[in-house]
Short mmCIF file of C-alpha atoms and ligand atoms in Angstrom, two decimals:
data_model
loop_
_atom_site.label_atom_id
_atom_site.label_comp_id
_atom_site.label_asym_id
_atom_site.label_seq_id
_atom_site.Cartn_x
_atom_site.Cartn_y
_atom_site.Cartn_z
CA MET A 1 13.48 12.12 4.96
CA THR A 2 11.17 14.37 6.90
CA GLY A 3 10.92 18.12 7.29
CA ALA A 4 11.63 20.86 4.79
CA SER A 5 12.69 20.06 1.24
CA THR A 6 16.33 20.29 0.31
CA GLU A 7 17.85 20.30 -3.16
CA THR A 8 18.80 16.65 -2.73
CA ASP A 9 15.31 15.66 -1.66
CA ALA A 10 13.74 17.49 -4.58
CA ALA A 11 15.82 15.40 -6.97
CA ARG A 12 14.12 12.22 -5.71
CA VAL A 13 11.20 10.91 -7.70
CA ALA A 14 8.54 8.50 -6.45
CA VAL A 15 5.49 6.84 -7.89
CA VAL A 16 2.53 5.86 -5.70
CA THR A 17 -0.16 3.54 -7.06
CA GLY A 18 -3.73 3.51 -5.81
CA ALA A 19 -3.37 7.21 -5.08
CA ALA A 20 -6.92 8.33 -5.81
CA SER A 21 -7.94 7.84 -2.19
CA GLY A 22 -7.13 6.36 1.18
CA ILE A 23 -3.60 5.20 1.98
CA GLY A 24 -2.23 5.96 -1.52
CA ARG A 25 -3.48 9.53 -1.50
CA ALA A 26 -2.00 10.00 1.98
CA ALA A 27 1.32 8.49 0.86
CA ALA A 28 1.55 10.71 -2.23
CA THR A 29 0.78 13.76 -0.10
CA ARG A 30 3.32 12.76 2.56
CA LEU A 31 6.11 12.00 0.09
CA ARG A 32 5.55 15.32 -1.65
CA ALA A 33 5.67 17.10 1.71
CA ASP A 34 8.95 15.25 2.40
CA GLY A 35 10.40 16.76 -0.77
CA TRP A 36 9.95 14.01 -3.34
CA ALA A 37 8.57 14.72 -6.80
CA VAL A 38 5.59 12.35 -7.04
CA VAL A 39 3.61 10.60 -9.77
CA ALA A 40 0.23 9.70 -8.28
CA VAL A 41 -1.27 6.72 -10.10
CA ASP A 42 -4.74 5.23 -10.17
CA ARG A 43 -6.95 3.53 -12.72
CA ASP A 44 -9.78 5.87 -11.65
CA ALA A 45 -8.92 9.12 -13.46
CA ASP A 46 -11.89 11.02 -12.00
CA ARG A 47 -10.93 10.31 -8.40
CA LEU A 48 -7.35 11.36 -9.20
CA ALA A 49 -8.59 14.90 -9.89
CA TRP A 50 -7.37 16.02 -6.46
CA VAL A 51 -3.79 15.74 -7.78
CA ASP A 52 -4.09 18.33 -10.56
CA ALA A 53 -6.25 20.50 -8.30
CA THR A 54 -3.21 21.07 -6.08
CA GLY A 55 -1.56 23.04 -8.93
CA ASP A 56 1.76 21.65 -7.71
CA ALA A 57 4.21 20.98 -10.60
CA GLY A 58 6.01 18.44 -8.42
CA LEU A 59 2.91 16.26 -8.04
CA VAL A 60 1.44 14.83 -11.24
CA SER A 61 -1.29 12.30 -11.98
CA CYS A 62 -1.11 9.22 -14.17
CA SER A 63 -4.16 7.14 -14.94
CA ALA A 64 -3.11 3.51 -15.43
CA ASP A 65 -4.15 -0.06 -14.63
CA VAL A 66 -1.50 -1.80 -12.50
CA SER A 67 -2.76 -5.26 -13.38
CA ALA A 68 -1.66 -4.79 -17.01
CA ASP A 69 1.86 -4.83 -18.41
CA ALA A 70 1.14 -1.69 -20.44
CA GLY A 71 -0.11 0.15 -17.37
CA ASN A 72 3.14 -0.40 -15.52
CA ALA A 73 5.19 0.71 -18.52
CA GLU A 74 3.07 3.91 -18.63
CA ILE A 75 3.71 4.58 -14.95
CA VAL A 76 7.49 4.36 -15.24
CA ALA A 77 7.41 6.38 -18.47
CA ALA A 78 5.40 9.09 -16.69
CA ALA A 79 8.08 9.40 -13.99
CA LEU A 80 10.91 9.49 -16.53
CA ASP A 81 9.14 11.86 -18.96
CA ARG A 82 8.02 14.27 -16.30
CA PHE A 83 10.90 14.18 -13.80
CA GLY A 84 13.74 12.34 -15.58
CA ARG A 85 14.38 9.59 -13.03
CA LEU A 86 12.83 7.18 -10.57
CA ASP A 87 13.98 6.50 -7.00
CA GLY A 88 11.01 5.29 -4.98
CA VAL A 89 7.99 3.09 -5.73
CA ALA A 90 4.96 2.58 -3.49
CA LEU A 91 2.93 -0.31 -4.90
CA ASN A 92 -0.24 0.35 -2.98
CA ALA A 93 -3.17 -0.18 -5.39
CA GLY A 94 -5.44 -2.93 -4.19
CA VAL A 95 -8.93 -4.39 -4.24
CA ALA A 96 -10.77 -6.34 -1.55
CA SER A 97 -13.12 -9.25 -1.95
CA SER A 98 -14.94 -11.85 0.08
CA GLY A 99 -17.01 -14.86 -0.81
CA SER A 100 -17.56 -18.58 -0.45
CA LEU A 101 -14.44 -20.71 -0.79
CA GLU A 102 -16.49 -23.23 -2.72
CA SER A 103 -18.46 -21.01 -5.05
CA GLN A 104 -16.87 -17.59 -5.53
CA SER A 105 -16.29 -17.15 -9.26
CA MET A 106 -12.77 -17.65 -10.53
CA ASP A 107 -13.19 -14.42 -12.53
CA GLU A 108 -13.44 -12.59 -9.22
CA VAL A 109 -10.46 -14.49 -7.81
CA ASP A 110 -8.44 -13.59 -10.91
CA ARG A 111 -9.45 -9.93 -10.50
CA VAL A 112 -8.16 -9.84 -6.94
CA LEU A 113 -4.95 -11.72 -7.73
CA GLY A 114 -4.52 -9.60 -10.86
CA VAL A 115 -4.38 -6.32 -8.97
CA ASN A 116 -2.95 -7.34 -5.58
CA LEU A 117 -0.34 -9.90 -6.68
CA ARG A 118 0.20 -9.68 -10.44
CA GLY A 119 0.08 -5.88 -10.21
CA VAL A 120 2.85 -5.90 -7.58
CA ILE A 121 5.05 -8.30 -9.57
CA LEU A 122 4.57 -6.24 -12.75
CA GLY A 123 5.19 -3.02 -10.82
CA VAL A 124 8.51 -4.24 -9.43
CA ARG A 125 9.67 -5.63 -12.77
CA ALA A 126 8.78 -2.46 -14.65
CA ALA A 127 10.59 -0.26 -12.14
CA ILE A 128 13.89 -2.17 -12.03
CA PRO A 129 15.65 -0.60 -15.06
CA ALA A 130 14.78 2.95 -13.98
CA LEU A 131 15.78 2.33 -10.35
CA ARG A 132 19.04 0.73 -11.49
CA ALA A 133 19.71 3.76 -13.70
CA SER A 134 19.34 5.93 -10.58
CA GLY A 135 22.02 3.86 -8.83
CA GLY A 136 19.46 2.05 -6.68
CA GLY A 137 16.25 2.94 -4.91
CA ALA A 138 13.46 1.61 -2.75
CA ILE A 139 10.14 -0.14 -3.23
CA VAL A 140 7.37 -0.52 -0.67
CA VAL A 141 4.49 -2.92 -1.21
CA THR A 142 1.26 -2.31 0.68
CA ALA A 143 0.45 -5.84 1.82
CA SER A 144 -1.82 -6.33 4.83
CA VAL A 145 -2.19 -8.14 8.13
CA SER A 146 -4.48 -10.20 5.89
CA GLY A 147 -1.32 -11.29 4.07
CA GLN A 148 0.11 -12.60 7.32
CA TYR A 149 -2.99 -14.39 8.61
CA GLY A 150 -6.40 -15.47 7.34
CA ASP A 151 -9.84 -13.87 7.61
CA PRO A 152 -13.25 -15.51 7.27
CA THR A 153 -14.39 -15.58 3.62
CA MET A 154 -11.50 -13.38 2.49
CA TRP A 155 -9.32 -16.25 1.23
CA ALA A 156 -8.75 -14.72 -2.23
CA TYR A 157 -7.60 -11.45 -0.65
CA ASN A 158 -5.53 -13.39 1.93
CA ALA A 159 -3.85 -15.36 -0.87
CA SER A 160 -3.16 -12.25 -2.92
CA LYS A 161 -1.68 -10.28 0.00
CA GLY A 162 0.30 -13.27 1.31
CA GLY A 163 1.73 -13.72 -2.16
CA ALA A 164 2.60 -10.05 -2.50
CA LEU A 165 4.28 -10.06 0.90
CA ASN A 166 6.48 -13.04 0.20
CA PHE A 167 7.21 -11.78 -3.29
CA ALA A 168 8.52 -8.56 -1.70
CA ARG A 169 10.90 -10.62 0.47
CA ALA A 170 12.13 -12.63 -2.53
CA ALA A 171 12.56 -9.49 -4.62
CA ALA A 172 14.58 -7.93 -1.79
CA ILE A 173 17.03 -10.79 -2.06
CA ASP A 174 17.34 -10.65 -5.85
CA LEU A 175 17.61 -6.85 -6.03
CA GLY A 176 19.97 -6.24 -3.14
CA ALA A 177 23.04 -6.27 -5.36
CA ASP A 178 21.47 -3.46 -7.39
CA ARG A 179 21.03 -1.41 -4.17
CA ILE A 180 17.28 -1.66 -4.58
CA ARG A 181 15.52 -2.21 -1.24
CA VAL A 182 12.12 -3.89 -1.18
CA ASN A 183 9.90 -3.85 1.90
CA ALA A 184 6.25 -4.29 2.74
CA VAL A 185 3.87 -2.55 5.11
CA CYS A 186 1.08 -4.60 6.62
CA PRO A 187 -1.76 -2.31 7.62
CA GLY A 188 -4.42 -3.42 10.05
CA PRO A 189 -7.84 -1.72 10.03
CA ILE A 190 -7.39 1.74 8.50
CA ARG A 191 -10.43 3.99 8.47
CA SER A 192 -11.71 6.43 5.93
CA THR A 193 -10.44 4.73 2.77
CA GLY A 194 -12.31 3.54 -0.29
CA MET A 195 -12.19 0.05 1.18
CA THR A 196 -13.34 0.80 4.70
CA LYS A 197 -15.66 3.82 4.38
CA PRO A 198 -18.70 1.63 3.53
CA LEU A 199 -18.28 -0.33 6.78
CA GLU A 200 -17.69 2.85 8.76
CA ARG A 201 -20.80 4.52 7.34
CA HIS A 202 -23.24 1.70 6.87
CA VAL A 203 -22.35 -1.12 9.27
CA PRO A 204 -21.45 0.62 12.56
CA ASP A 205 -21.67 -2.55 14.65
CA LEU A 206 -19.05 -4.33 12.52
CA TYR A 207 -16.92 -1.18 12.49
CA GLU A 208 -17.01 -1.17 16.29
CA GLU A 209 -16.47 -4.94 16.45
CA MET A 210 -13.27 -4.60 14.44
CA ARG A 211 -12.05 -1.75 16.64
CA SER A 212 -12.53 -3.96 19.70
CA HIS A 213 -9.80 -6.33 18.41
CA VAL A 214 -7.18 -3.59 18.25
CA PRO A 215 -4.88 -3.23 21.30
CA LEU A 216 -4.60 0.51 20.64
CA ALA A 217 -8.42 0.53 20.78
CA ARG A 218 -9.00 2.52 17.59
CA TRP A 219 -8.87 2.31 13.83
CA GLY A 220 -5.69 3.55 12.15
CA GLU A 221 -5.52 6.61 9.89
CA PRO A 222 -4.25 6.59 6.27
CA ASP A 223 -1.58 9.10 7.33
CA GLU A 224 -0.15 6.58 9.80
CA VAL A 225 0.46 4.04 7.02
CA ALA A 226 1.76 6.82 4.76
CA ALA A 227 4.35 7.68 7.41
CA ALA A 228 5.61 4.08 7.44
CA ILE A 229 5.76 3.98 3.63
CA ALA A 230 7.65 7.29 3.53
CA TRP A 231 10.10 6.06 6.16
CA LEU A 232 10.79 2.79 4.35
CA LEU A 233 11.37 4.72 1.08
CA SER A 234 13.69 7.21 2.79
CA ASP A 235 17.40 6.94 3.46
CA ASP A 236 16.58 6.61 7.16
CA ALA A 237 15.75 2.98 6.30
CA SER A 238 18.93 2.54 4.21
CA PHE A 239 19.89 -0.86 5.70
CA ILE A 240 16.37 -2.25 5.84
CA THR A 241 15.20 -4.59 3.13
CA GLY A 242 12.89 -7.60 2.98
CA VAL A 243 10.86 -6.67 6.08
CA ALA A 244 7.11 -6.79 6.60
CA LEU A 245 6.26 -3.88 8.90
CA PRO A 246 2.88 -4.14 10.65
CA VAL A 247 1.05 -0.83 10.96
CA ASP A 248 -1.84 -2.35 12.83
CA GLY A 249 -2.27 -0.92 16.32
CA GLY A 250 -1.04 -4.23 17.73
CA VAL A 251 -3.51 -6.56 16.02
CA THR A 252 -0.85 -9.09 15.02
CA ALA A 253 0.72 -9.03 18.49
CA SER A 254 -2.22 -11.17 19.61
CA THR A 255 -2.80 -14.92 19.34
CA GLY A 256 -6.31 -14.01 18.19
CA MET A 257 -7.90 -16.24 20.89
CA THR A 258 -8.97 -13.29 22.99
CA ARG A 259 -9.47 -9.59 22.60
CA PRO A 260 -8.43 -6.71 24.88
CA GLY A 261 -10.31 -6.84 28.20
CA PHE A 262 -11.09 -10.59 27.97
CA PHE A 263 -9.70 -11.54 31.40
CA THR A 264 -11.04 -8.52 33.26
CA ARG A 265 -14.71 -8.92 32.34
P1 NAD B 1 -8.78 2.61 -1.46
O1 NAD B 1 -9.88 1.91 -2.16
O2 NAD B 1 -9.02 4.00 -0.95
O3 NAD B 1 -7.47 2.64 -2.37
C1 NAD B 1 -7.17 1.65 -3.33
C2 NAD B 1 -6.96 2.34 -4.67
O4 NAD B 1 -6.44 1.39 -5.62
C3 NAD B 1 -8.28 2.88 -5.27
O5 NAD B 1 -8.19 4.28 -5.50
C4 NAD B 1 -8.45 2.09 -6.55
O6 NAD B 1 -9.04 2.84 -7.61
C5 NAD B 1 -7.00 1.72 -6.87
N1 NAD B 1 -6.93 0.56 -7.78
C6 NAD B 1 -7.60 -0.60 -7.68
N2 NAD B 1 -7.30 -1.39 -8.73
C7 NAD B 1 -6.40 -0.71 -9.49
C8 NAD B 1 -5.74 -1.01 -10.69
N3 NAD B 1 -5.93 -2.18 -11.34
N4 NAD B 1 -4.88 -0.08 -11.20
C9 NAD B 1 -4.68 1.11 -10.58
N5 NAD B 1 -5.32 1.45 -9.43
C10 NAD B 1 -6.16 0.55 -8.88
O7 NAD B 1 -8.40 1.66 -0.23
P2 NAD B 1 -7.14 1.68 0.78
O8 NAD B 1 -7.66 1.07 2.02
O9 NAD B 1 -6.49 3.00 0.82
O10 NAD B 1 -6.20 0.61 0.08
C11 NAD B 1 -4.82 0.86 -0.24
C12 NAD B 1 -4.05 -0.45 -0.02
O11 NAD B 1 -4.05 -0.75 1.37
C13 NAD B 1 -4.66 -1.67 -0.72
O12 NAD B 1 -3.61 -2.44 -1.28
C14 NAD B 1 -5.32 -2.42 0.41
O13 NAD B 1 -5.43 -3.79 0.14
C15 NAD B 1 -4.37 -2.11 1.54
N6 NAD B 1 -4.92 -2.29 2.88
C16 NAD B 1 -5.93 -1.52 3.35
C17 NAD B 1 -6.39 -1.72 4.64
C18 NAD B 1 -7.50 -0.88 5.25
O14 NAD B 1 -7.99 -1.21 6.34
N7 NAD B 1 -7.94 0.18 4.60
C19 NAD B 1 -5.83 -2.71 5.45
C20 NAD B 1 -4.80 -3.48 4.94
C21 NAD B 1 -4.34 -3.26 3.66
#
């Protein structure tokens, strides 16, 4: 569903969580450009201000916490109240964390699991009745390459993203009969987001080190993940459900034992 809006496109309604910045903001912008009416969701109301600043009646903001039952009910209600239906859901809100496997506090672990895993489960469950009422629809979960493999000290994040990824597959199976597709995108290193800006700005050697592991030899852009989300939500992906699509510049094509250039040094 790319290019100019048509009447049919304009009737489609999507919600995007974690839309205050980074990948979620890019996805909300992309879906709107593709002709969807969009509810842009984040728990950070101040950083959602960009949405209302557009002055676009087809793009509205909703401040809600995805880790809470009530937050997910508010999100679906916002789509129905404002646009009368729901067709697409991008469950993208997330938080990162790292710490010692032995001593990181379980409060912190619960926080990460609460947003990245519980938030996705609640988001899917809350959306089902509205998607069913639309005759079906599509959901995309922003997982991560860190949901496919492990990272040093990021075990809580790895567990949350791995759980969200496999939940998306299981949900695809259970919701297929309702014509609701569920897929995941697995971004690799994506620059210029709330999560990665601090590294980019303040730890240039680690930023460069991470780039050196990417076969495409660069960080990805939020727009490149947004394009994958928009495609999976669109009818162009109408027979695709239960997949985990890497958007990672080739990171997960590697065994991880070597990085590009290893044998030519
Ligand atoms: P980001 O910080 O710019 O975006 C995440 C957004 O989620 C923030 O605006 C934050 O306020 C919001 N959020 C957090 N908890 C929330 C809650 N409880 N309720 C509602 N909103 C909440 O970072 P990003 O990199 O754009 O992250 C988007 C998604 O992409 C995340 O799920 C992240 O794990 C995933 N991801 C990012 C990368 C990367 O390299 N940037 C790589 C793989 C996966």
